[in-house]
Coordinates of C-alpha atoms in Angstrom, one line a residue:
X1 CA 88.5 194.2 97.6
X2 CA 89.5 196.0 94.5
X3 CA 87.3 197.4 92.1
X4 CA 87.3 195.7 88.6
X5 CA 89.3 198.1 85.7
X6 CA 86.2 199.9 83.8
X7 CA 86.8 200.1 79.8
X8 CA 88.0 202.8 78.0
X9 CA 85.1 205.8 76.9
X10 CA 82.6 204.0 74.3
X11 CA 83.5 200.4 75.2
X12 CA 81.8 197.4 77.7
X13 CA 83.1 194.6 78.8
X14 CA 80.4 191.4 77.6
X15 CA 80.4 188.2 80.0
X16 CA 78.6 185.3 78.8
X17 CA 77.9 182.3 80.3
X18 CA 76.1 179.4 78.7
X19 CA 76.0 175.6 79.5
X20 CA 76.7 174.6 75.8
X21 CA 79.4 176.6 74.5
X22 CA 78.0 176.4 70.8
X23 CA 74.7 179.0 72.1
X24 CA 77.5 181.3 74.1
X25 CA 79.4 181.5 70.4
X26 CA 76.4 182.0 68.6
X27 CA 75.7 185.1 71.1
X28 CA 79.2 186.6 70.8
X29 CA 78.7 186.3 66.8
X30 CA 75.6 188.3 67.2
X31 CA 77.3 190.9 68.9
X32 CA 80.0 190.9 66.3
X33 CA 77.7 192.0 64.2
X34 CA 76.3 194.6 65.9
X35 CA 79.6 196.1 66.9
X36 CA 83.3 195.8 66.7
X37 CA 84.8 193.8 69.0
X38 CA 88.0 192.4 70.5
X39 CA 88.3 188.6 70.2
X40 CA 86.8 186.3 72.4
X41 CA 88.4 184.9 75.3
X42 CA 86.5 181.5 76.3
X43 CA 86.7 179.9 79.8
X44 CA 85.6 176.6 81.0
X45 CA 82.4 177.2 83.3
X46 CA 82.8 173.5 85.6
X47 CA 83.9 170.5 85.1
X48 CA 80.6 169.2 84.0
X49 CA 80.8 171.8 80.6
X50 CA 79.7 175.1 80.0
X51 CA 81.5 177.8 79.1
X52 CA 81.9 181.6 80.0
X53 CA 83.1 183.9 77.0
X54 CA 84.4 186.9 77.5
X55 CA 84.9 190.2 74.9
X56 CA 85.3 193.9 74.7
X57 CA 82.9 195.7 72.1
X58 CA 83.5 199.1 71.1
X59 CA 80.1 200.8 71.2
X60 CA 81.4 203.7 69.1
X61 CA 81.3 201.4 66.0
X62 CA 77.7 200.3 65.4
X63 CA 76.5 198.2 62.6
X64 CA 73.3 200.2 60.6
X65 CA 70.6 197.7 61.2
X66 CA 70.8 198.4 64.5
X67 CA 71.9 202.0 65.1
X68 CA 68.2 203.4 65.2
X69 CA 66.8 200.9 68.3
X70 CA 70.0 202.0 69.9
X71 CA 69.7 205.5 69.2
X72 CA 66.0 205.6 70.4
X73 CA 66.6 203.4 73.3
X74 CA 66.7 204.8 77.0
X75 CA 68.7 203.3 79.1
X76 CA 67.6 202.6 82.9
X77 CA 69.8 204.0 85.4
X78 CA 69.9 200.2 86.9
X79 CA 73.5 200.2 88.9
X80 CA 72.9 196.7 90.6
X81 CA 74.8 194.1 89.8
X82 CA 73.8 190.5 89.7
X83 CA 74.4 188.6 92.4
X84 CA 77.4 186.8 91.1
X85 CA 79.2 190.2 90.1
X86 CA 82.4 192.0 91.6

């Protein structure tokens, strides 16, 4: 199996997946916010509804109100993926 394309320096690919797609657009807006970020590309979850959104943020390009908890923050070293991931 091939490896999944990482992003370019300073960018990370966002996957999210919400059973109403209204609280998975209200989640991609608040990353919009926060950073710049390429459109969003929405997929149908199942039949039943849902949806899986999909964009690229460009961590190089942070909004203010939330430069400092990022700049403070330390990130774990946590390589696992969740079970569903490639």
């Amino acid at each position: 199996m091939k490896s999944p394309e990482l992003p370019s320096a300073g960018h990370a690919e966002v996957r999210i997946v919400a059973a109403d797609p209204e609280a998975a657009r209200h989640v991609a807006e608040t990353l919009r916010r926060c950073f710049a970020a390429t459109e969003t590309r929405s997929y149908p979850t199942d039949p039943d509804g849902g949806t899986r959104l999909h964009l690229t943020v460009d961590t190089t390009r942070i909004a203010e109100p939330v430069r400092s908890w990022l700049l403070t923050s330390q990130s774990s070293r946590d390589d696992h993926t969740q079970p569903d991931e490639i």
